[in-house]
Coordinates of C-alpha atoms in Angstrom, one line a residue:
X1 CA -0.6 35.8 -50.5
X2 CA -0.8 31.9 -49.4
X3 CA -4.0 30.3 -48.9
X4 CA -5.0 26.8 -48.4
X5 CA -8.1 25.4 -49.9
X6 CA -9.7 23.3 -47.0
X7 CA -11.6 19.4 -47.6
X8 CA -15.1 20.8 -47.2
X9 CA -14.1 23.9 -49.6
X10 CA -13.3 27.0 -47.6
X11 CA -10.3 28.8 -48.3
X12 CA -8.0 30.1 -45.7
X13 CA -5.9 33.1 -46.4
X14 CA -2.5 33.3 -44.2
X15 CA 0.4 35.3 -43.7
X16 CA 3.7 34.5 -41.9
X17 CA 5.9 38.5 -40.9
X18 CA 9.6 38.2 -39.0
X19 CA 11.7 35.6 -39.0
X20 CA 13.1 33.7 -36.0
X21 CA 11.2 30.7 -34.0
X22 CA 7.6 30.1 -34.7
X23 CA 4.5 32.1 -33.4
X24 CA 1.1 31.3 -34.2
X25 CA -1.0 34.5 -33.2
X26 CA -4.8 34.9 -33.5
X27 CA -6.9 38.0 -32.5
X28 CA -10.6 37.9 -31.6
X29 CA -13.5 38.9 -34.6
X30 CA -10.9 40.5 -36.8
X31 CA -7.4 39.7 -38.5
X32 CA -3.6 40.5 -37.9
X33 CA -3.5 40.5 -41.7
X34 CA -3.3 42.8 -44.6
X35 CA -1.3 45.8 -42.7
X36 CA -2.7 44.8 -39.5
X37 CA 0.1 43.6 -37.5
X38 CA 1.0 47.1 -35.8
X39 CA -1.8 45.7 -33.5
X40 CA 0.6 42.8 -32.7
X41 CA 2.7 43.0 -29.7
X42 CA 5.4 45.9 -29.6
X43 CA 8.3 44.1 -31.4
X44 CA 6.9 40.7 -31.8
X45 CA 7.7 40.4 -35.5
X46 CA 11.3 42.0 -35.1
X47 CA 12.1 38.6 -32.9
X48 CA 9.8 35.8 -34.7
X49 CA 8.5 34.5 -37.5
X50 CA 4.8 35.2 -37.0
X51 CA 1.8 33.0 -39.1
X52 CA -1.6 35.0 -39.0
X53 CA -4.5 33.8 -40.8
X54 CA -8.0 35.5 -41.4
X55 CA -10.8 32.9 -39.8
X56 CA -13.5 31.0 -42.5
X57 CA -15.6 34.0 -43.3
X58 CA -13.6 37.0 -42.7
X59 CA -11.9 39.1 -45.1
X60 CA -9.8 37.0 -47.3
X61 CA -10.6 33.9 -46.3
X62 CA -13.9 31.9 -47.1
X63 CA -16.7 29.8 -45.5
X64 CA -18.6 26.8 -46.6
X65 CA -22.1 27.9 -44.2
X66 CA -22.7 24.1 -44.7
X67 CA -20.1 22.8 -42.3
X68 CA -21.2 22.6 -38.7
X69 CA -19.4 25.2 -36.7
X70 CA -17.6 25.1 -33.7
X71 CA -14.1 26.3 -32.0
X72 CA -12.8 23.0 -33.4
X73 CA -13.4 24.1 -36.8
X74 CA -11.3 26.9 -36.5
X75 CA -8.6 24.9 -34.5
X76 CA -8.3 22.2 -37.7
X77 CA -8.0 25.3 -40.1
X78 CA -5.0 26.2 -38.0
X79 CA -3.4 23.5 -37.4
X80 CA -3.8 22.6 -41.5
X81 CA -1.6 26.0 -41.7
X82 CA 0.8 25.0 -39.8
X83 CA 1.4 21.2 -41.4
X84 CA 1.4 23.2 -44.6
X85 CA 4.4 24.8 -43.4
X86 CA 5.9 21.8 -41.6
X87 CA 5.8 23.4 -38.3
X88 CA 6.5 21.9 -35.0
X89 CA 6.8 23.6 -31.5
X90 CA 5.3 26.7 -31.9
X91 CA 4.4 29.3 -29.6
X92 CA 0.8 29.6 -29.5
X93 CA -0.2 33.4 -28.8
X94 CA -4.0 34.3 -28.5
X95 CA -4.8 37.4 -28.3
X96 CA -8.4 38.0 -27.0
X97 CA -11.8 36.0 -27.4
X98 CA -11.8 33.5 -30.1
X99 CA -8.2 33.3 -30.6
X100 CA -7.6 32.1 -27.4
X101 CA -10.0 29.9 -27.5
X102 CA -8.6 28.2 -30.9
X103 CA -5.2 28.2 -29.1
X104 CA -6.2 26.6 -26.3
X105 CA -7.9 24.1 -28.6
X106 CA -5.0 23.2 -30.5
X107 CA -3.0 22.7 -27.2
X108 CA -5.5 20.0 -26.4
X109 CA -5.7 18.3 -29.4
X110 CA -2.3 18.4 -31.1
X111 CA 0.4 19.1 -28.2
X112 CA 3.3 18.3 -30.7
X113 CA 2.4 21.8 -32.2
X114 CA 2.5 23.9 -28.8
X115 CA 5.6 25.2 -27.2
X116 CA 3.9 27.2 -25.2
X117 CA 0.2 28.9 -25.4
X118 CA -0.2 32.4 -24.1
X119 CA -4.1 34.0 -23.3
X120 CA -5.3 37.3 -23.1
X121 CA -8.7 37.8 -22.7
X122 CA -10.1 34.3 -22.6
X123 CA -12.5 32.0 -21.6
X124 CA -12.7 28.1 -21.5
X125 CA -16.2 27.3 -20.3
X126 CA -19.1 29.6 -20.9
X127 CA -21.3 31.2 -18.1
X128 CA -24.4 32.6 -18.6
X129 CA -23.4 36.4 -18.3
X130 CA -20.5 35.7 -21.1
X131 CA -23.0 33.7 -23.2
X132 CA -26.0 36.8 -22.7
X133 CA -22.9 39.3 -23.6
X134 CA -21.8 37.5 -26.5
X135 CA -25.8 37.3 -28.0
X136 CA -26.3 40.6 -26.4
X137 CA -23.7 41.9 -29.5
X138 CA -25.0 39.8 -32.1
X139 CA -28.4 41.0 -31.5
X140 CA -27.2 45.0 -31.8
X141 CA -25.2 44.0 -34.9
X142 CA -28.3 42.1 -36.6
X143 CA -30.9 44.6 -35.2
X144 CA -29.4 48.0 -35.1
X145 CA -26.7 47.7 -37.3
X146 CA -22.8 47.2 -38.0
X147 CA -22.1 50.9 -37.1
X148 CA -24.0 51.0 -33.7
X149 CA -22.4 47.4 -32.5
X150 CA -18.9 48.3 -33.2
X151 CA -19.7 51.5 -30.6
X152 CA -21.4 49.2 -28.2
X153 CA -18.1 46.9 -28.1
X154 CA -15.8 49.7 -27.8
X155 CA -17.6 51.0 -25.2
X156 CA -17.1 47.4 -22.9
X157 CA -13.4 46.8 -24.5
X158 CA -11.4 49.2 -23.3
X159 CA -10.3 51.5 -20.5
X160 CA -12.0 54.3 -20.2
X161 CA -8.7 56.4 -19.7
X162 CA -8.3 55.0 -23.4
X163 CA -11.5 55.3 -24.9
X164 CA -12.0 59.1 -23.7
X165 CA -8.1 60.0 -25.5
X166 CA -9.3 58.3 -28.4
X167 CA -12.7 57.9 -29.4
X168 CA -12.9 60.0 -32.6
X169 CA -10.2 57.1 -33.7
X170 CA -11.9 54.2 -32.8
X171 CA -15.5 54.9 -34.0
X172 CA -15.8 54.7 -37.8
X173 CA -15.0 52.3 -40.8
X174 CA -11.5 52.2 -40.1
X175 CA -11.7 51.4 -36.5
X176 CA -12.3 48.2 -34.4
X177 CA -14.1 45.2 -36.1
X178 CA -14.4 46.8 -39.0
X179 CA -13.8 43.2 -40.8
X180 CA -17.4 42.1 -39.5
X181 CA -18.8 45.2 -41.8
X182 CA -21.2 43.1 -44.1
X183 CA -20.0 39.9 -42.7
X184 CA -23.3 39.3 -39.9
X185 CA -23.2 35.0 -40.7
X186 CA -19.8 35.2 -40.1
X187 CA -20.2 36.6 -36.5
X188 CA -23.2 34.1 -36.1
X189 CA -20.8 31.3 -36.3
X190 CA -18.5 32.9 -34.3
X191 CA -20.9 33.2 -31.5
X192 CA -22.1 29.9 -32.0
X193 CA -18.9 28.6 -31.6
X194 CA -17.9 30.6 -28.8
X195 CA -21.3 29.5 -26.2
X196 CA -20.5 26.0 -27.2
X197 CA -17.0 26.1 -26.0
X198 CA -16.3 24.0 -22.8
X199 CA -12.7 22.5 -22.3
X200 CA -12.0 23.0 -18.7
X201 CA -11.9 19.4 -17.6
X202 CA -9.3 18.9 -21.5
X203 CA -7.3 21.7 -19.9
X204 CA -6.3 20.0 -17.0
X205 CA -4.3 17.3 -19.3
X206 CA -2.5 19.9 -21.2
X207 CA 1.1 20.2 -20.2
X208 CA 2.0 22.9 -22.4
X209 CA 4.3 25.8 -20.4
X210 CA 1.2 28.5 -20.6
X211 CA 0.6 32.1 -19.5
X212 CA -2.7 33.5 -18.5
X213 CA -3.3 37.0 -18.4
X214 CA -5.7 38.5 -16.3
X215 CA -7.4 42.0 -16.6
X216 CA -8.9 43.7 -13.2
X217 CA -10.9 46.1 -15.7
X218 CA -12.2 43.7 -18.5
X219 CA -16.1 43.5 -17.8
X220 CA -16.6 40.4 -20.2
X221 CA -13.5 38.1 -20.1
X222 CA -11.9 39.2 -17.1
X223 CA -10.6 37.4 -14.0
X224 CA -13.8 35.5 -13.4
X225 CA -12.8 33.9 -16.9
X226 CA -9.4 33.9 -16.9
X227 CA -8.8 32.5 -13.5
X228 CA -10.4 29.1 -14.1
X229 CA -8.0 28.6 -17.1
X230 CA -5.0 29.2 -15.2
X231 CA -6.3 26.5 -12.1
X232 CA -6.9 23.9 -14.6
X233 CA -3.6 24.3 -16.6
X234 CA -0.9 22.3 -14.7
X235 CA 2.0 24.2 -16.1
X236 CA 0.4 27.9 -16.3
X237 CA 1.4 30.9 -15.2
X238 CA -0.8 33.7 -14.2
X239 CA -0.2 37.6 -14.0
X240 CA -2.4 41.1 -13.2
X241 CA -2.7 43.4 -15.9
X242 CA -3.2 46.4 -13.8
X243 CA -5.0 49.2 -15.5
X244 CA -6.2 46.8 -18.6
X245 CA -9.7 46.2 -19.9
X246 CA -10.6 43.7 -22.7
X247 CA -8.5 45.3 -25.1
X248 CA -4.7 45.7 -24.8
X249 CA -4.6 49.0 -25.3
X250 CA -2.2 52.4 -24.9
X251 CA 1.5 52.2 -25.5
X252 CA 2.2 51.6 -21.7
X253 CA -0.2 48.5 -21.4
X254 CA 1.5 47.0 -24.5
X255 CA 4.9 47.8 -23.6
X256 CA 4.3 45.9 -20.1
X257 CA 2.5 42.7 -22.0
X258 CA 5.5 42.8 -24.6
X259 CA 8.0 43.0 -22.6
X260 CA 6.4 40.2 -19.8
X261 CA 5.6 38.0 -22.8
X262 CA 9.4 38.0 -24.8
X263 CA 10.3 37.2 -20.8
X264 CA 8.2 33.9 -21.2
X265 CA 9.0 32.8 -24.5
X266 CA 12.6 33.2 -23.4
X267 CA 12.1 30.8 -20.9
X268 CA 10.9 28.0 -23.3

Protein backbone atom coordinates (compact mmCIF):
# COMPACT_ATOMS: atom_id res chain seq x y z
CA UNK A 1 0.00 0.00 0.00
CA UNK A 2 1.49 3.71 -0.65
CA UNK A 3 2.81 5.69 1.98
CA UNK A 4 4.70 8.81 2.13
CA UNK A 5 7.40 9.40 4.55
CA UNK A 6 6.82 13.03 5.85
CA UNK A 7 10.07 15.98 6.56
CA UNK A 8 9.76 15.60 10.34
CA UNK A 9 9.66 11.57 9.92
CA UNK A 10 6.08 10.36 10.24
CA UNK A 11 4.84 8.11 7.75
CA UNK A 12 1.45 8.43 6.15
CA UNK A 13 -0.27 5.35 4.88
CA UNK A 14 -2.91 6.15 1.89
CA UNK A 15 -5.23 4.48 -0.31
CA UNK A 16 -7.03 5.77 -3.48
CA UNK A 17 -10.58 3.06 -4.39
CA UNK A 18 -12.82 3.87 -7.82
CA UNK A 19 -11.86 5.57 -10.53
CA UNK A 20 -13.43 8.77 -11.96
CA UNK A 21 -12.72 12.61 -10.74
CA UNK A 22 -10.94 13.12 -7.57
CA UNK A 23 -12.37 12.76 -3.90
CA UNK A 24 -10.37 13.42 -0.97
CA UNK A 25 -12.50 11.85 2.06
CA UNK A 26 -11.60 11.89 5.73
CA UNK A 27 -13.57 10.40 8.72
CA UNK A 28 -13.35 11.54 12.34
CA UNK A 29 -10.90 9.34 14.96
CA UNK A 30 -10.76 6.35 12.64
CA UNK A 31 -9.84 5.46 8.97
CA UNK A 32 -11.72 4.67 5.53
CA UNK A 33 -8.78 2.23 5.08
CA UNK A 34 -7.95 -1.27 5.15
CA UNK A 35 -11.71 -2.70 4.18
CA UNK A 36 -13.17 0.23 5.63
CA UNK A 37 -14.73 2.00 2.85
CA UNK A 38 -18.35 0.28 3.08
CA UNK A 39 -18.59 3.11 5.66
CA UNK A 40 -18.17 5.53 2.76
CA UNK A 41 -21.06 6.96 1.13
CA UNK A 42 -23.51 4.44 -0.74
CA UNK A 43 -21.85 4.29 -4.19
CA UNK A 44 -19.16 6.84 -3.78
CA UNK A 45 -16.35 4.72 -5.02
CA UNK A 46 -18.48 3.16 -8.05
CA UNK A 47 -18.44 7.04 -9.44
CA UNK A 48 -14.83 8.47 -8.12
CA UNK A 49 -11.55 7.83 -7.58
CA UNK A 50 -11.43 8.09 -3.78
CA UNK A 51 -7.79 8.89 -1.76
CA UNK A 52 -8.20 7.94 2.03
CA UNK A 53 -5.37 8.10 4.32
CA UNK A 54 -5.06 6.92 8.06
CA UNK A 55 -4.05 10.29 10.30
CA UNK A 56 -0.15 10.44 12.03
CA UNK A 57 -0.76 8.00 14.72
CA UNK A 58 -3.45 5.71 13.65
CA UNK A 59 -3.22 2.41 12.35
CA UNK A 60 -0.85 2.34 9.54
CA UNK A 61 0.43 5.47 9.58
CA UNK A 62 2.96 6.93 12.13
CA UNK A 63 3.69 9.99 14.42
CA UNK A 64 6.77 11.85 15.37
CA UNK A 65 5.15 12.97 19.28
CA UNK A 66 7.85 15.68 18.82
CA UNK A 67 6.09 17.79 16.24
CA UNK A 68 3.68 20.37 17.63
CA UNK A 69 0.20 19.35 16.86
CA UNK A 70 -2.47 21.05 15.44
CA UNK A 71 -5.46 20.69 12.55
CA UNK A 72 -2.74 22.20 10.31
CA UNK A 73 -0.57 19.26 10.80
CA UNK A 74 -2.95 17.09 9.54
CA UNK A 75 -4.02 19.42 6.60
CA UNK A 76 -0.07 19.56 5.32
CA UNK A 77 -0.10 15.57 5.50
CA UNK A 78 -2.96 15.79 3.16
CA UNK A 79 -2.31 18.04 1.00
CA UNK A 80 1.51 16.27 0.66
CA UNK A 81 -0.84 13.11 -0.58
CA UNK A 82 -2.30 14.78 -2.95
CA UNK A 83 0.95 16.67 -4.74
CA UNK A 84 2.28 13.06 -4.56
CA UNK A 85 -0.37 12.24 -6.83
CA UNK A 86 -0.38 15.43 -8.91
CA UNK A 87 -3.80 16.30 -8.03
CA UNK A 88 -5.72 19.40 -8.64
CA UNK A 89 -9.41 20.20 -8.15
CA UNK A 90 -10.56 17.78 -5.89
CA UNK A 91 -13.67 17.32 -4.09
CA UNK A 92 -12.93 17.67 -0.60
CA UNK A 93 -15.49 15.33 1.48
CA UNK A 94 -15.28 15.38 5.41
CA UNK A 95 -17.06 13.15 6.97
CA UNK A 96 -17.46 14.02 10.74
CA UNK A 97 -15.16 15.74 13.45
CA UNK A 98 -11.65 16.08 12.43
CA UNK A 99 -12.06 15.37 8.89
CA UNK A 100 -13.97 18.21 8.34
CA UNK A 101 -12.04 20.18 10.09
CA UNK A 102 -8.69 19.19 7.90
CA UNK A 103 -10.92 19.83 4.89
CA UNK A 104 -11.97 23.00 5.76
CA UNK A 105 -8.28 23.62 6.45
CA UNK A 106 -7.04 22.75 3.16
CA UNK A 107 -9.82 24.96 1.52
CA UNK A 108 -8.19 27.87 3.34
CA UNK A 109 -4.86 27.35 2.72
CA UNK A 110 -4.49 25.71 -0.67
CA UNK A 111 -7.75 26.63 -2.78
CA UNK A 112 -6.10 25.28 -6.06
CA UNK A 113 -6.79 21.79 -4.44
CA UNK A 114 -10.69 22.26 -3.64
CA UNK A 115 -13.42 21.85 -6.01
CA UNK A 116 -15.71 21.77 -3.64
CA UNK A 117 -15.58 20.87 0.30
CA UNK A 118 -18.56 19.06 1.73
CA UNK A 119 -19.10 18.84 5.97
CA UNK A 120 -20.92 16.56 8.04
CA UNK A 121 -20.64 16.90 11.44
CA UNK A 122 -18.32 19.84 11.90
CA UNK A 123 -17.19 22.56 13.73
CA UNK A 124 -14.92 25.72 12.83
CA UNK A 125 -14.49 27.48 16.18
CA UNK A 126 -14.65 25.75 19.49
CA UNK A 127 -17.14 26.60 22.29
CA UNK A 128 -16.87 25.67 25.59
CA UNK A 129 -19.52 22.78 25.65
CA UNK A 130 -17.73 21.17 22.44
CA UNK A 131 -14.30 21.70 23.99
CA UNK A 132 -15.72 20.07 27.76
CA UNK A 133 -17.22 17.19 25.34
CA UNK A 134 -14.20 16.58 23.49
CA UNK A 135 -11.99 16.33 27.16
CA UNK A 136 -14.95 14.85 28.62
CA UNK A 137 -14.00 11.58 26.12
CA UNK A 138 -10.47 11.78 26.51
CA UNK A 139 -10.77 11.68 30.24
CA UNK A 140 -13.14 8.26 30.07
CA UNK A 141 -10.68 6.84 27.51
CA UNK A 142 -7.53 7.63 29.83
CA UNK A 143 -9.39 6.97 33.14
CA UNK A 144 -11.76 4.15 32.60
CA UNK A 145 -10.63 2.67 29.70
CA UNK A 146 -10.67 2.09 25.71
CA UNK A 147 -13.74 -0.27 26.14
CA UNK A 148 -16.01 2.01 28.40
CA UNK A 149 -15.16 5.28 26.03
CA UNK A 150 -16.04 3.71 22.76
CA UNK A 151 -19.74 2.92 24.71
CA UNK A 152 -19.85 6.43 26.05
CA UNK A 153 -19.43 7.86 22.26
CA UNK A 154 -21.80 5.53 20.76
CA UNK A 155 -24.16 6.43 23.16
CA UNK A 156 -23.95 10.54 22.03
CA UNK A 157 -23.31 9.54 18.16
CA UNK A 158 -26.11 8.12 16.96
CA UNK A 159 -29.91 7.92 16.82
CA UNK A 160 -31.39 6.22 19.26
CA UNK A 161 -33.79 4.43 16.70
CA UNK A 162 -30.24 3.17 15.56
CA UNK A 163 -28.37 2.43 18.50
CA UNK A 164 -31.44 0.33 20.06
CA UNK A 165 -31.58 -2.02 16.40
CA UNK A 166 -27.95 -2.31 16.79
CA UNK A 167 -26.16 -2.20 19.85
CA UNK A 168 -24.86 -5.73 20.16
CA UNK A 169 -23.01 -4.61 16.76
CA UNK A 170 -21.55 -1.54 17.66
CA UNK A 171 -20.08 -2.35 21.22
CA UNK A 172 -17.04 -4.54 20.98
CA UNK A 173 -13.50 -4.61 19.24
CA UNK A 174 -14.84 -4.67 15.91
CA UNK A 175 -17.17 -1.74 16.32
CA UNK A 176 -16.74 2.16 16.32
CA UNK A 177 -13.26 3.62 17.04
CA UNK A 178 -11.81 0.59 17.40
CA UNK A 179 -8.53 2.18 15.74
CA UNK A 180 -8.02 4.32 19.04
CA UNK A 181 -7.63 0.68 20.95
CA UNK A 182 -3.99 1.22 22.42
CA UNK A 183 -3.56 4.37 20.61
CA UNK A 184 -4.54 7.02 23.90
CA UNK A 185 -1.40 9.86 22.58
CA UNK A 186 -2.88 9.56 19.42
CA UNK A 187 -6.38 10.81 20.64
CA UNK A 188 -4.54 13.38 22.84
CA UNK A 189 -3.32 15.05 19.79
CA UNK A 190 -6.37 14.83 18.24
CA UNK A 191 -8.12 16.69 20.98
CA UNK A 192 -5.52 19.04 21.21
CA UNK A 193 -5.79 19.84 17.84
CA UNK A 194 -9.41 19.92 17.73
CA UNK A 195 -9.97 22.86 20.96
CA UNK A 196 -7.32 24.83 19.13
CA UNK A 197 -9.21 24.95 15.94
CA UNK A 198 -10.61 28.51 15.09
CA UNK A 199 -11.06 29.53 11.37
CA UNK A 200 -14.33 31.24 11.19
CA UNK A 201 -13.08 34.67 10.25
CA UNK A 202 -10.38 32.27 7.22
CA UNK A 203 -13.79 30.84 6.25
CA UNK A 204 -15.28 33.82 5.16
CA UNK A 205 -12.39 34.19 2.24
CA UNK A 206 -12.96 30.77 0.99
CA UNK A 207 -14.79 30.72 -2.27
CA UNK A 208 -14.88 27.07 -2.65
CA UNK A 209 -18.71 25.76 -3.85
CA UNK A 210 -19.34 24.00 -0.21
CA UNK A 211 -22.13 21.97 1.43
CA UNK A 212 -22.84 22.02 5.00
CA UNK A 213 -24.83 19.44 6.60
CA UNK A 214 -26.75 19.96 9.51
CA UNK A 215 -28.16 17.27 11.98
CA UNK A 216 -31.37 18.35 14.30
CA UNK A 217 -30.29 15.17 16.54
CA UNK A 218 -26.46 15.47 16.84
CA UNK A 219 -25.85 16.57 20.64
CA UNK A 220 -22.08 17.55 19.98
CA UNK A 221 -21.61 18.96 16.43
CA UNK A 222 -24.97 19.81 15.49
CA UNK A 223 -26.64 22.87 14.16
CA UNK A 224 -25.18 25.16 16.75
CA UNK A 225 -21.82 24.11 15.05
CA UNK A 226 -22.68 23.61 11.72
CA UNK A 227 -24.70 26.73 11.20
CA UNK A 228 -21.84 29.19 11.79
CA UNK A 229 -19.85 27.38 9.00
CA UNK A 230 -22.39 27.68 6.48
CA UNK A 231 -22.87 31.89 7.34
CA UNK A 232 -19.29 32.41 6.95
CA UNK A 233 -18.78 30.41 3.74
CA UNK A 234 -19.78 32.76 0.78
CA UNK A 235 -20.47 30.01 -1.63
CA UNK A 236 -22.16 27.26 0.89
CA UNK A 237 -24.97 25.53 0.86
CA UNK A 238 -26.79 24.28 3.78
CA UNK A 239 -29.42 21.32 4.28
CA UNK A 240 -31.54 19.40 7.34
CA UNK A 241 -30.62 16.00 7.91
CA UNK A 242 -33.91 15.03 9.47
CA UNK A 243 -33.77 12.08 11.70
CA UNK A 244 -29.64 12.21 11.85
CA UNK A 245 -27.50 12.32 14.91
CA UNK A 246 -23.58 12.59 14.86
CA UNK A 247 -23.21 9.67 12.95
CA UNK A 248 -24.66 8.98 9.51
CA UNK A 249 -26.17 6.06 10.18
CA UNK A 250 -29.00 3.43 8.82
CA UNK A 251 -29.42 2.73 5.18
CA UNK A 252 -32.17 5.41 4.78
CA UNK A 253 -30.02 8.31 6.30
CA UNK A 254 -27.10 7.31 3.91
CA UNK A 255 -29.15 6.82 0.92
CA UNK A 256 -30.58 10.51 1.39
CA UNK A 257 -26.85 11.98 2.05
CA UNK A 258 -25.67 9.94 -1.04
CA UNK A 259 -27.90 10.67 -3.14
CA UNK A 260 -28.11 14.79 -2.08
CA UNK A 261 -24.24 14.70 -2.16
CA UNK A 262 -23.68 13.02 -6.04
CA UNK A 263 -26.51 15.91 -6.73
CA UNK A 264 -23.81 18.55 -5.61
CA UNK A 265 -20.76 17.24 -7.02
CA UNK A 266 -22.72 17.07 -10.23
CA UNK A 267 -23.13 20.56 -10.15
CA UNK A 268 -19.38 21.32 -9.99
Amino acid sequence: MPELKRPDGAVIHYEIVGEGDPVLCLGGWGTFCHGNSAGLPFGLTDRYSVILMDYRGLAESTDNPDTPISMRVYADDAIAVLDALGLKNVHLLGMVGIGACVCQQIAIMRPDLARTLVNTGAWATMDPLLADQLRLFLDIHRDAGWATFQRLVCAYSFSADYYNANADRLIGPQGPWRELQGKIETHARFIDASIDYDVIEDLKQVQTPALIMHAPLDTITGPRTTKPIEEALPNATGFVMEGAAHVLAGKDQRGRFSQRLFEFFAQH
